[in-house]
Amino acid sequence: MSRKTADAVIVGGGIIGAAVGYHLAKAGFKVTLLEKKFPCAGSTGRCIGGIRAQFSHELTIKVMLLSIKLFQNFKEEVGDDIEWYAGGYLFLAFDEERKRSFLKAIEIQRQCGLDVAFVSADECARIVPGLNTEGLIGGAWCPTDGQANPFKVTFGYLKRMRDLGSKVYTETEVVGININKGRVVSVVTNRGDEFFAPVVLNAAGPWASEVGRMAGVSVPVTPDRHEALVTEAVERCLDPMLVDYRSDGCYFLQHYGTGHIIGCYTPVPLVPGYRLDSSDEFITEMPRRMIRLLPKLSSVKVLRQWAGSYEMSPDGNPICGRTSIEGYFVAAGMSGHGFMFGPAIGKLMAEMITTGKSTIDLSEFRLDRSFTKSEAMR
Ligand SMILES: Cc1cc2nc3c(=O)[nH]c(=O)nc-3n(C[C@H](O)[C@H](O)[C@H](O)COP(=O)(O)OP(=O)(O)OC[C@H]3O[C@@H](n4cnc5c(N)ncnc54)[C@H](O)[C@@H]3O)c2cc1C
């Protein structure tokens, strides 16, 4: 068994591990990131790339305002074009209850400084020409939300992290975490290596619970299967991410550069477990739901479908911070929003690890909370 040392070991090469790794490396840490397959092999490579600050909790909104700033400045700071585009997010309301819930969230979002409004059905049709407004009451509209490329963001962070002297090991699975007197000591891999570090971060996405157990820490993250599809490239017809929260709704955006339309829905009932199989139901239902909203898509062809995991926490909010084991941190349970949270969570977790506190207080996301405040705009 070879013995190696680092200032921090990160378990997981998705957006969260990569973003924290980059910010730690930037702060002068020698980081070792261990990924059991390859970067983006988990949820990150399966996500559709939507980015928004329209949430119902003050902390989540503040984190997302920071994240959006970091997405906007990514090219200057990290060096890569990540295909950031501020096309906005339009959440549709087809009943009064949904409208009330959007209005409640909008009040909090505005207090946080977000440029957001509830707009009429006619205004929704102006924002999305050709939108079917039958039964539509209006929508929550934020023009500063947007989209980016998850692969480019993750690989951009990993490249800079390596440039700064840190290391990324792929095809390297963490199989054990050693603890001594309540403090993390080292991690052991399937290749027989042992990495000693005073800091270990669990950024294992849908596998966070498993990686928690290795240290005797209970991390309540459970995967749900979510399917997605991409269409052939078509002429520009949709600027924002369009979100329909009805039980038979869906959400989709058009990649601003290539013209591909990419989208998914939350199945009812949910499909629990780590599953990557695609279903006939999805490939039949998803186009029907998209065409119902935007009839002009009826002749557009689907290119591919796939599945991935939402890594759900019990209240739909991230789990970020220290654990009962000194030096063992967790940043997981992003509950289907980890790509957009990535840049901010990366910066804030790195601050917490290097200085003991973060510039935005993440204590509401701590592991030992009661998990009672459910996110209304999941
Ligand atoms: C269909 C779909 C659409 C989505 N759309 C969006 C969206 O529009 N916007 C958005 O923000 N989010 C979206 N998401 C959610 C987003 O993809 C996730 O929240 C995010 O990718 C989580 O990132 P992560 O780094 O925590 O986890 P992951 O990307 O899953 O990374 C965890 C990594 O840990 C590795 N790992 C696990 N165990 C070990 C171990 N023992 N040793 C070493 N490595 C290990 C895994 O191989 C994996 O690569 C979507 C998800 C899906 C499935």
Short mmCIF file of C-alpha atoms and ligand atoms in Angstrom, two decimals:
data_model
loop_
_atom_site.label_atom_id
_atom_site.label_comp_id
_atom_site.label_asym_id
_atom_site.label_seq_id
_atom_site.Cartn_x
_atom_site.Cartn_y
_atom_site.Cartn_z
CA MET A 1 0.00 0.00 0.00
CA SER A 2 1.50 3.37 -0.99
CA ARG A 3 1.13 6.26 1.48
CA LYS A 4 0.55 9.79 0.19
CA THR A 5 -0.26 13.10 1.85
CA ALA A 6 -2.38 16.11 0.98
CA ASP A 7 -3.82 19.17 2.72
CA ALA A 8 -7.30 18.00 1.74
CA VAL A 9 -8.80 14.94 0.06
CA ILE A 10 -12.02 15.34 -1.91
CA VAL A 11 -14.18 12.30 -2.66
CA GLY A 12 -16.05 12.85 -5.94
CA GLY A 13 -15.28 14.49 -9.29
CA GLY A 14 -18.65 16.09 -10.05
CA ILE A 15 -19.30 19.83 -10.06
CA ILE A 16 -19.21 20.08 -6.26
CA GLY A 17 -15.89 18.27 -5.76
CA ALA A 18 -14.33 20.17 -8.66
CA ALA A 19 -15.55 23.59 -7.47
CA VAL A 20 -14.42 23.08 -3.87
CA GLY A 21 -11.13 21.63 -5.14
CA TYR A 22 -10.46 24.67 -7.32
CA HIS A 23 -11.20 27.17 -4.53
CA LEU A 24 -9.07 25.22 -2.04
CA ALA A 25 -6.19 25.06 -4.51
CA LYS A 26 -6.56 28.78 -5.15
CA ALA A 27 -6.26 29.34 -1.39
CA GLY A 28 -2.93 27.47 -1.42
CA PHE A 29 -4.06 23.96 -0.40
CA LYS A 30 -2.51 20.89 -2.01
CA VAL A 31 -5.68 19.00 -2.85
CA THR A 32 -6.11 15.39 -3.92
CA LEU A 33 -9.44 14.67 -5.64
CA LEU A 34 -10.40 11.00 -5.93
CA GLU A 35 -13.04 9.99 -8.49
CA LYS A 36 -14.22 6.39 -8.80
CA LYS A 37 -14.94 6.67 -12.53
CA PHE A 38 -14.23 9.88 -14.45
CA PRO A 39 -15.17 13.55 -13.94
CA CYS A 40 -18.89 14.15 -14.60
CA ALA A 41 -19.65 10.39 -14.48
CA GLY A 42 -22.30 11.00 -11.81
CA SER A 43 -25.23 13.42 -11.89
CA THR A 44 -23.23 16.36 -13.26
CA GLY A 45 -22.78 14.84 -16.72
CA ARG A 46 -26.50 14.04 -16.87
CA CYS A 47 -27.91 17.42 -15.92
CA ILE A 48 -29.56 19.85 -18.34
CA GLY A 49 -27.60 22.96 -17.37
CA GLY A 50 -30.26 25.29 -15.93
CA ILE A 51 -29.20 28.03 -13.49
CA ARG A 52 -31.59 30.13 -11.42
CA ALA A 53 -31.90 32.22 -8.29
CA GLN A 54 -35.69 31.77 -8.08
CA PHE A 55 -36.00 29.74 -4.87
CA SER A 56 -38.18 30.18 -1.79
CA HIS A 57 -35.49 30.38 0.94
CA GLU A 58 -33.38 33.43 1.60
CA LEU A 59 -30.16 31.44 2.03
CA THR A 60 -30.66 29.49 -1.21
CA ILE A 61 -31.36 32.73 -3.11
CA LYS A 62 -28.24 34.39 -1.67
CA VAL A 63 -26.11 31.36 -2.55
CA MET A 64 -27.52 31.40 -6.08
CA LEU A 65 -26.91 35.14 -6.53
CA LEU A 66 -23.26 34.44 -5.70
CA SER A 67 -23.18 31.42 -8.01
CA ILE A 68 -24.59 33.43 -10.92
CA LYS A 69 -21.88 36.07 -10.41
CA LEU A 70 -19.27 33.29 -10.50
CA PHE A 71 -20.78 31.78 -13.67
CA GLN A 72 -20.74 35.25 -15.28
CA ASN A 73 -17.07 35.79 -14.35
CA PHE A 74 -15.92 32.22 -15.00
CA LYS A 75 -13.96 33.02 -18.17
CA GLU A 76 -12.01 35.84 -16.49
CA GLU A 77 -11.38 33.92 -13.28
CA VAL A 78 -10.95 30.30 -14.33
CA GLY A 79 -10.16 30.75 -18.01
CA ASP A 80 -12.80 28.78 -19.93
CA ASP A 81 -15.85 29.71 -21.97
CA ILE A 82 -18.60 27.78 -20.21
CA GLU A 83 -21.41 28.81 -22.58
CA TRP A 84 -23.06 30.96 -19.92
CA TYR A 85 -26.20 32.61 -21.28
CA ALA A 86 -28.73 34.68 -19.32
CA GLY A 87 -31.95 33.66 -21.08
CA GLY A 88 -33.99 33.78 -17.86
CA TYR A 89 -36.38 31.30 -16.21
CA LEU A 90 -40.15 31.45 -16.66
CA PHE A 91 -42.18 29.44 -14.11
CA LEU A 92 -45.77 28.99 -15.30
CA ALA A 93 -48.80 29.16 -12.98
CA PHE A 94 -51.95 27.33 -14.06
CA ASP A 95 -53.84 27.72 -10.76
CA GLU A 96 -54.26 30.26 -7.98
CA GLU A 97 -52.43 28.15 -5.40
CA ARG A 98 -49.30 28.05 -7.58
CA LYS A 99 -49.59 31.79 -8.20
CA ARG A 100 -49.79 32.44 -4.43
CA SER A 101 -46.74 30.27 -3.81
CA PHE A 102 -44.79 32.14 -6.55
CA LEU A 103 -45.87 35.52 -5.13
CA LYS A 104 -44.69 34.49 -1.66
CA ALA A 105 -41.33 33.43 -3.06
CA ILE A 106 -41.06 36.60 -5.19
CA GLU A 107 -41.39 38.75 -2.06
CA ILE A 108 -38.38 37.02 -0.49
CA GLN A 109 -36.45 37.01 -3.78
CA ARG A 110 -36.95 40.76 -4.20
CA GLN A 111 -35.81 41.42 -0.63
CA CYS A 112 -32.61 39.59 -1.62
CA GLY A 113 -32.22 41.93 -4.63
CA LEU A 114 -33.40 39.61 -7.40
CA ASP A 115 -34.92 41.17 -10.54
CA VAL A 116 -38.12 39.06 -10.61
CA ALA A 117 -41.85 39.65 -11.19
CA PHE A 118 -45.13 37.83 -11.59
CA VAL A 119 -46.21 38.57 -15.18
CA SER A 120 -49.52 38.05 -17.04
CA ALA A 121 -50.23 35.18 -19.43
CA ASP A 122 -49.93 37.64 -22.35
CA GLU A 123 -46.51 38.73 -21.09
CA CYS A 124 -45.48 35.04 -20.81
CA ALA A 125 -46.43 34.66 -24.50
CA ARG A 126 -44.33 37.70 -25.34
CA ILE A 127 -41.32 36.18 -23.54
CA VAL A 128 -41.92 32.80 -25.22
CA PRO A 129 -43.54 33.39 -28.64
CA GLY A 130 -45.93 30.58 -29.55
CA LEU A 131 -46.55 29.57 -25.91
CA ASN A 132 -49.93 27.88 -25.42
CA THR A 133 -51.64 30.13 -22.85
CA GLU A 134 -54.76 27.98 -22.40
CA GLY A 135 -55.50 27.87 -18.66
CA LEU A 136 -52.40 29.95 -17.91
CA ILE A 137 -52.77 32.58 -15.16
CA GLY A 138 -49.28 34.05 -15.50
CA GLY A 139 -45.70 33.30 -14.60
CA ALA A 140 -42.77 34.09 -12.32
CA TRP A 141 -40.15 35.68 -14.57
CA CYS A 142 -36.51 36.38 -13.84
CA PRO A 143 -34.41 37.53 -16.82
CA THR A 144 -31.06 37.11 -15.02
CA ASP A 145 -31.33 33.31 -14.60
CA GLY A 146 -29.67 31.29 -17.33
CA GLN A 147 -27.79 28.24 -18.57
CA ALA A 148 -24.23 26.93 -18.93
CA ASN A 149 -22.40 23.77 -19.95
CA PRO A 150 -21.86 21.41 -16.94
CA PHE A 151 -18.90 19.62 -18.59
CA LYS A 152 -17.08 22.85 -19.38
CA VAL A 153 -17.58 24.21 -15.86
CA THR A 154 -16.42 21.01 -14.13
CA PHE A 155 -13.45 20.36 -16.41
CA GLY A 156 -12.53 24.07 -16.24
CA TYR A 157 -12.28 23.89 -12.45
CA LEU A 158 -10.32 20.62 -12.55
CA LYS A 159 -7.83 21.96 -15.07
CA ARG A 160 -7.12 25.10 -13.01
CA MET A 161 -6.89 23.01 -9.87
CA ARG A 162 -4.19 20.86 -11.50
CA ASP A 163 -2.42 24.00 -12.81
CA LEU A 164 -2.28 25.18 -9.20
CA GLY A 165 -0.42 22.01 -8.16
CA SER A 166 -3.29 19.80 -6.97
CA LYS A 167 -4.00 16.25 -8.15
CA VAL A 168 -6.96 14.44 -9.66
CA TYR A 169 -7.06 10.62 -9.66
CA THR A 170 -9.70 8.99 -11.87
CA GLU A 171 -10.81 5.32 -11.76
CA THR A 172 -9.93 5.52 -8.06
CA GLU A 173 -12.67 4.60 -5.61
CA VAL A 174 -12.53 5.50 -1.94
CA VAL A 175 -13.36 2.31 -0.04
CA GLY A 176 -12.53 3.32 3.53
CA ILE A 177 -12.01 6.34 5.76
CA ASN A 178 -9.84 6.06 8.85
CA ILE A 179 -10.73 7.94 12.01
CA ASN A 180 -8.67 8.26 15.17
CA LYS A 181 -10.00 9.81 18.39
CA GLY A 182 -12.87 11.55 16.59
CA ARG A 183 -10.67 13.04 13.86
CA VAL A 184 -10.27 12.05 10.21
CA VAL A 185 -6.84 10.63 9.41
CA SER A 186 -6.78 9.09 5.95
CA VAL A 187 -8.76 7.56 3.10
CA VAL A 188 -8.08 4.21 1.47
CA THR A 189 -8.72 3.48 -2.20
CA ASN A 190 -9.52 0.37 -4.25
CA ARG A 191 -6.01 0.69 -5.76
CA GLY A 192 -4.50 0.03 -2.36
CA ASP A 193 -3.31 3.60 -1.76
CA GLU A 194 -3.76 5.47 1.51
CA PHE A 195 -4.03 9.27 1.42
CA PHE A 196 -3.36 11.06 4.72
CA ALA A 197 -4.99 14.49 5.14
CA PRO A 198 -6.37 16.62 7.98
CA VAL A 199 -9.39 17.45 5.81
CA VAL A 200 -11.64 15.05 3.88
CA LEU A 201 -14.68 16.28 1.94
CA ASN A 202 -17.56 14.01 1.00
CA ALA A 203 -18.70 15.36 -2.41
CA ALA A 204 -20.00 12.01 -3.61
CA GLY A 205 -23.40 13.21 -4.89
CA PRO A 206 -25.88 10.31 -5.00
CA TRP A 207 -23.34 8.14 -3.12
CA ALA A 208 -22.87 10.62 -0.25
CA SER A 209 -24.67 8.38 2.21
CA GLU A 210 -22.33 5.46 1.40
CA VAL A 211 -19.21 7.67 1.74
CA GLY A 212 -20.66 9.04 5.00
CA ARG A 213 -21.01 5.52 6.41
CA MET A 214 -17.30 4.91 5.77
CA ALA A 215 -16.62 7.53 8.46
CA GLY A 216 -19.53 6.45 10.67
CA VAL A 217 -21.47 9.61 9.72
CA SER A 218 -25.11 9.39 8.66
CA VAL A 219 -25.68 11.59 5.57
CA PRO A 220 -29.38 11.46 4.58
CA VAL A 221 -29.06 11.63 0.79
CA THR A 222 -31.18 9.34 -1.37
CA PRO A 223 -31.09 9.14 -5.17
CA ASP A 224 -34.23 9.44 -7.35
CA ARG A 225 -34.13 8.64 -11.06
CA HIS A 226 -34.73 11.59 -13.37
CA GLU A 227 -34.84 11.20 -17.13
CA ALA A 228 -33.95 13.76 -19.79
CA LEU A 229 -33.92 14.14 -23.55
CA VAL A 230 -32.29 16.30 -26.21
CA THR A 231 -33.78 17.17 -29.60
CA GLU A 232 -32.14 17.89 -32.90
CA ALA A 233 -30.90 21.46 -33.30
CA VAL A 234 -33.60 23.84 -34.46
CA GLU A 235 -33.84 27.54 -35.19
CA ARG A 236 -33.89 29.77 -32.12
CA CYS A 237 -37.42 29.55 -30.63
CA LEU A 238 -37.00 29.70 -26.85
CA ASP A 239 -34.91 32.02 -24.72
CA PRO A 240 -35.62 31.06 -21.08
CA MET A 241 -35.92 27.77 -19.24
CA LEU A 242 -39.66 27.09 -19.31
CA VAL A 243 -40.94 25.40 -16.14
CA ASP A 244 -44.37 23.82 -15.76
CA TYR A 245 -44.83 22.48 -12.21
CA ARG A 246 -48.14 20.68 -12.87
CA SER A 247 -48.01 16.99 -11.93
CA ASP A 248 -47.87 16.23 -15.67
CA GLY A 249 -45.63 19.22 -16.44
CA CYS A 250 -42.02 19.43 -17.57
CA TYR A 251 -39.11 21.87 -17.92
CA PHE A 252 -36.89 22.56 -20.89
CA LEU A 253 -34.52 25.09 -22.43
CA GLN A 254 -32.90 25.65 -25.79
CA HIS A 255 -29.13 25.72 -25.89
CA TYR A 256 -28.53 29.30 -27.01
CA GLY A 257 -25.57 28.39 -29.23
CA THR A 258 -26.41 25.05 -30.82
CA GLY A 259 -30.22 25.18 -30.95
CA HIS A 260 -30.72 21.79 -29.26
CA ILE A 261 -33.68 21.65 -26.86
CA ILE A 262 -32.96 19.78 -23.65
CA GLY A 263 -35.45 18.96 -20.92
CA CYS A 264 -36.84 16.64 -18.29
CA TYR A 265 -39.68 16.19 -15.79
CA THR A 266 -40.11 14.99 -12.23
CA PRO A 267 -41.96 11.66 -12.38
CA VAL A 268 -45.06 11.05 -10.28
CA PRO A 269 -44.61 8.86 -8.33
CA LEU A 270 -40.87 9.31 -7.82
CA VAL A 271 -38.53 6.50 -8.91
CA PRO A 272 -36.20 5.89 -5.95
CA GLY A 273 -32.76 4.28 -6.12
CA TYR A 274 -29.65 4.78 -8.22
CA ARG A 275 -30.96 3.90 -11.69
CA LEU A 276 -29.72 4.88 -15.13
CA ASP A 277 -32.30 3.00 -17.23
CA SER A 278 -34.47 4.98 -19.65
CA SER A 279 -38.21 4.36 -19.92
CA ASP A 280 -40.75 4.14 -22.77
CA GLU A 281 -43.07 6.23 -20.62
CA PHE A 282 -40.66 9.17 -20.58
CA ILE A 283 -39.95 9.13 -24.31
CA THR A 284 -43.70 9.13 -25.00
CA GLU A 285 -44.74 11.61 -22.31
CA MET A 286 -41.97 14.22 -22.46
CA PRO A 287 -42.52 15.24 -26.13
CA ARG A 288 -46.31 15.36 -25.50
CA ARG A 289 -45.81 17.69 -22.54
CA MET A 290 -43.37 19.91 -24.45
CA ILE A 291 -45.69 20.19 -27.46
CA ARG A 292 -48.65 21.00 -25.21
CA LEU A 293 -46.73 24.06 -23.97
CA LEU A 294 -45.08 24.98 -27.25
CA PRO A 295 -47.09 23.51 -30.18
CA LYS A 296 -44.49 24.63 -32.74
CA LEU A 297 -42.20 21.85 -31.43
CA SER A 298 -44.50 19.19 -32.92
CA SER A 299 -42.18 18.51 -35.89
CA VAL A 300 -38.92 18.57 -33.90
CA LYS A 301 -37.17 15.20 -33.60
CA VAL A 302 -35.76 13.75 -30.39
CA LEU A 303 -32.10 12.74 -30.67
CA ARG A 304 -31.36 10.99 -27.35
CA GLN A 305 -32.79 10.17 -23.93
CA TRP A 306 -30.93 9.23 -20.75
CA ALA A 307 -31.34 9.03 -16.99
CA GLY A 308 -29.47 10.24 -13.94
CA SER A 309 -30.01 10.92 -10.27
CA TYR A 310 -31.34 13.77 -8.21
CA GLU A 311 -29.48 13.40 -4.91
CA MET A 312 -32.26 14.31 -2.51
CA SER A 313 -31.93 15.54 1.05
CA PRO A 314 -35.05 15.19 3.24
CA ASP A 315 -36.01 18.90 2.81
CA GLY A 316 -34.73 19.48 -0.74
CA ASN A 317 -31.92 21.78 0.43
CA PRO A 318 -28.16 21.10 0.28
CA ILE A 319 -26.23 19.51 3.14
CA CYS A 320 -23.02 21.48 3.63
CA GLY A 321 -20.59 21.82 6.49
CA ARG A 322 -18.79 20.05 9.27
CA THR A 323 -19.72 16.67 10.73
CA SER A 324 -19.29 15.02 14.14
CA ILE A 325 -15.86 13.83 12.93
CA GLU A 326 -13.28 16.60 13.08
CA GLY A 327 -11.86 17.37 9.63
CA TYR A 328 -14.60 15.41 7.84
CA PHE A 329 -16.84 17.75 5.80
CA VAL A 330 -19.83 17.13 3.59
CA ALA A 331 -21.16 19.02 0.54
CA ALA A 332 -23.91 16.86 -0.94
CA GLY A 333 -27.69 16.42 -1.19
CA MET A 334 -27.99 19.24 -3.73
CA SER A 335 -31.47 17.86 -4.49
CA GLY A 336 -31.41 18.34 -8.24
CA HIS A 337 -29.73 21.77 -8.22
CA GLY A 338 -26.10 20.93 -7.69
CA PHE A 339 -24.86 22.25 -11.01
CA MET A 340 -26.19 25.73 -10.36
CA PHE A 341 -25.11 25.67 -6.69
CA GLY A 342 -21.62 24.42 -7.62
CA PRO A 343 -19.60 27.63 -8.01
CA ALA A 344 -20.95 29.25 -4.83
CA ILE A 345 -20.85 26.09 -2.72
CA GLY A 346 -17.27 25.55 -3.97
CA LYS A 347 -16.20 29.01 -2.83
CA LEU A 348 -18.09 28.97 0.48
CA MET A 349 -17.03 25.44 1.50
CA ALA A 350 -13.40 26.32 0.69
CA GLU A 351 -13.70 29.39 2.93
CA MET A 352 -15.19 27.26 5.71
CA ILE A 353 -12.38 24.69 5.41
CA THR A 354 -9.53 27.22 5.20
CA THR A 355 -10.71 29.94 7.61
CA GLY A 356 -13.35 28.26 9.78
CA LYS A 357 -16.24 30.36 8.44
CA SER A 358 -17.78 31.34 5.12
CA THR A 359 -18.76 34.80 3.83
CA ILE A 360 -22.35 33.56 3.49
CA ASP A 361 -23.32 31.66 6.63
CA LEU A 362 -24.25 28.12 5.55
CA SER A 363 -25.34 26.92 8.99
CA GLU A 364 -28.97 26.46 7.81
CA PHE A 365 -27.57 23.76 5.50
CA ARG A 366 -25.70 21.94 8.27
CA LEU A 367 -25.94 18.16 8.55
CA ASP A 368 -27.46 18.13 12.05
CA ARG A 369 -30.49 20.35 11.22
CA SER A 370 -34.08 19.18 11.62
CA PHE A 371 -34.84 19.06 7.84
CA THR A 372 -38.29 20.63 8.32
CA LYS A 373 -38.07 23.70 6.00
CA SER A 374 -39.02 22.27 2.62
CA GLU A 375 -38.02 24.14 -0.57
CA ALA A 376 -41.18 25.26 -2.45
CA MET A 377 -39.49 25.80 -5.84
CA ARG A 378 -37.75 22.43 -6.18
C1 LIG B 1 -31.79 14.71 -15.62
C2 LIG B 1 -31.16 15.70 -14.67
C3 LIG B 1 -31.28 17.06 -14.90
C4 LIG B 1 -30.70 17.97 -14.03
N1 LIG B 1 -30.78 19.30 -14.32
C5 LIG B 1 -30.15 20.20 -13.53
C6 LIG B 1 -30.16 21.58 -13.85
O1 LIG B 1 -30.74 22.00 -14.85
N2 LIG B 1 -29.50 22.44 -13.01
C7 LIG B 1 -28.86 22.01 -11.90
O2 LIG B 1 -28.30 22.82 -11.16
N3 LIG B 1 -28.84 20.69 -11.57
C8 LIG B 1 -29.47 19.78 -12.35
N4 LIG B 1 -29.43 18.46 -12.03
C9 LIG B 1 -28.83 18.05 -10.75
C10 LIG B 1 -27.32 18.06 -10.82
O3 LIG B 1 -26.91 17.26 -11.89
C11 LIG B 1 -26.74 17.51 -9.51
O4 LIG B 1 -27.35 18.15 -8.41
C12 LIG B 1 -25.24 17.76 -9.45
O5 LIG B 1 -24.63 17.28 -10.61
C13 LIG B 1 -24.64 17.09 -8.21
O6 LIG B 1 -23.25 17.26 -8.30
P1 LIG B 1 -22.29 16.46 -7.31
O7 LIG B 1 -20.92 16.88 -7.63
O8 LIG B 1 -22.81 16.62 -5.91
O9 LIG B 1 -22.55 14.94 -7.66
P2 LIG B 1 -22.04 14.05 -8.90
O10 LIG B 1 -21.97 14.82 -10.15
O11 LIG B 1 -22.88 12.82 -8.90
O12 LIG B 1 -20.56 13.71 -8.50
C14 LIG B 1 -20.28 12.78 -7.47
C15 LIG B 1 -19.08 11.98 -7.94
O13 LIG B 1 -18.62 11.17 -6.85
C16 LIG B 1 -18.08 10.00 -7.40
N5 LIG B 1 -18.02 9.01 -6.31
C17 LIG B 1 -19.05 8.46 -5.64
N6 LIG B 1 -18.60 7.61 -4.70
C18 LIG B 1 -17.25 7.64 -4.77
C19 LIG B 1 -16.22 6.95 -4.06
N7 LIG B 1 -16.49 6.06 -3.09
N8 LIG B 1 -14.93 7.21 -4.41
C20 LIG B 1 -14.63 8.10 -5.40
N9 LIG B 1 -15.58 8.75 -6.10
C21 LIG B 1 -16.87 8.53 -5.78
C22 LIG B 1 -19.06 9.64 -8.51
O14 LIG B 1 -18.50 8.76 -9.47
C23 LIG B 1 -19.41 11.01 -9.07
O15 LIG B 1 -18.64 11.35 -10.20
C24 LIG B 1 -29.99 17.51 -12.89
C25 LIG B 1 -29.85 16.15 -12.67
C26 LIG B 1 -30.42 15.23 -13.55
C27 LIG B 1 -30.24 13.77 -13.30
#
